[in-house]
Short mmCIF file of C-alpha atoms in Angstrom, two decimals:
data_model
loop_
_atom_site.label_atom_id
_atom_site.label_comp_id
_atom_site.label_asym_id
_atom_site.label_seq_id
_atom_site.Cartn_x
_atom_site.Cartn_y
_atom_site.Cartn_z
CA UNK F 1 0.07 0.02 -0.02
CA UNK F 2 1.35 3.42 -0.83
CA UNK F 3 1.36 6.58 1.26
CA UNK F 4 -0.13 9.87 -0.14
CA UNK F 5 0.10 13.31 1.55
CA UNK F 6 -2.97 15.37 0.71
CA UNK F 7 -3.76 19.05 1.56
CA UNK F 8 -7.41 19.50 2.58
CA UNK F 9 -9.31 22.57 3.53
CA UNK F 10 -9.87 22.69 7.29
CA UNK F 11 -13.61 22.50 6.96
CA UNK F 12 -13.36 19.37 4.72
CA UNK F 13 -10.90 17.67 7.22
CA UNK F 14 -13.14 18.54 10.15
CA UNK F 15 -16.14 17.04 8.47
CA UNK F 16 -14.15 13.96 7.46
CA UNK F 17 -13.14 13.49 11.17
CA UNK F 18 -16.80 13.92 12.34
CA UNK F 19 -18.08 11.35 9.65
CA UNK F 20 -15.31 8.92 10.43
CA UNK F 21 -16.38 8.90 14.20
CA UNK F 22 -19.98 8.41 13.24
CA UNK F 23 -19.09 5.50 10.99
CA UNK F 24 -16.60 3.94 13.57
CA UNK F 25 -13.76 4.06 10.93
CA UNK F 26 -10.59 5.94 10.60
CA UNK F 27 -10.27 9.07 8.48
CA UNK F 28 -7.90 7.17 6.21
CA UNK F 29 -10.64 4.53 5.63
CA UNK F 30 -13.28 7.14 5.13
CA UNK F 31 -11.16 9.06 2.50
CA UNK F 32 -10.04 5.70 0.77
CA UNK F 33 -13.66 4.53 0.43
CA UNK F 34 -14.80 7.97 -0.78
CA UNK F 35 -12.11 7.96 -3.40
CA UNK F 36 -12.90 4.40 -4.54
CA UNK F 37 -16.64 5.36 -4.81
CA UNK F 38 -15.76 8.51 -6.88
CA UNK F 39 -13.43 6.47 -9.20
CA UNK F 40 -16.16 3.86 -9.68
CA UNK F 41 -18.77 6.40 -10.54
CA UNK F 42 -16.52 8.11 -13.14
CA UNK F 43 -15.33 4.92 -14.79
CA UNK F 44 -18.95 3.65 -14.91
CA UNK F 45 -20.00 6.85 -16.57
CA UNK F 46 -17.23 6.52 -19.05
CA UNK F 47 -18.23 2.93 -19.79
CA UNK F 48 -21.78 3.95 -20.26
CA UNK F 49 -20.77 6.67 -22.81
CA UNK F 50 -18.69 4.11 -24.66
CA UNK F 51 -21.65 1.69 -24.80
CA UNK F 52 -23.91 4.39 -26.02
CA UNK F 53 -21.56 5.26 -28.78
CA UNK F 54 -21.88 1.68 -30.05
CA UNK F 55 -25.62 1.75 -29.94
CA UNK F 56 -28.13 2.92 -32.58
CA UNK F 57 -31.86 3.22 -32.93
CA UNK F 58 -31.77 0.46 -35.44
CA UNK F 59 -30.14 -1.96 -32.88
CA UNK F 60 -32.59 -0.91 -30.26
CA UNK F 61 -35.59 -1.53 -32.40
CA UNK F 62 -34.16 -4.90 -33.46
CA UNK F 63 -33.67 -5.94 -29.84
CA UNK F 64 -37.10 -4.55 -28.94
CA UNK F 65 -38.76 -6.59 -31.77
CA UNK F 66 -37.61 -9.83 -29.96
CA UNK F 67 -39.61 -8.94 -26.80
CA UNK F 68 -42.83 -10.87 -26.52
CA UNK F 69 -46.13 -8.83 -26.49
CA UNK F 70 -47.72 -9.67 -23.01
CA UNK F 71 -49.98 -7.93 -20.72
CA UNK F 72 -48.09 -6.32 -17.77
CA UNK F 73 -48.42 -7.79 -14.34
CA UNK F 74 -51.00 -5.84 -12.17
CA UNK F 75 -48.40 -3.88 -10.20
CA UNK F 76 -46.75 -2.72 -13.41
CA UNK F 77 -49.76 -1.36 -15.10
CA UNK F 78 -50.18 2.42 -15.68
CA UNK F 79 -53.57 3.81 -15.12
#
């Protein structure tokens, strides 16, 4: 595991300490988890953009045509 020194605004550091106490984890663990979540969100967004670029209306309609025409379940009906 590597070590990283980061400068934070005092208000952000204070809030991180408060949240770490509430979550019963270290500030280090809180920041590591927050960074992992942010990286995951950004890479997921990038992946979805790449997938969307490969799609087309024609492909969508072709896939949709393979879906059987059935009545929706009661809880799925729109009134």
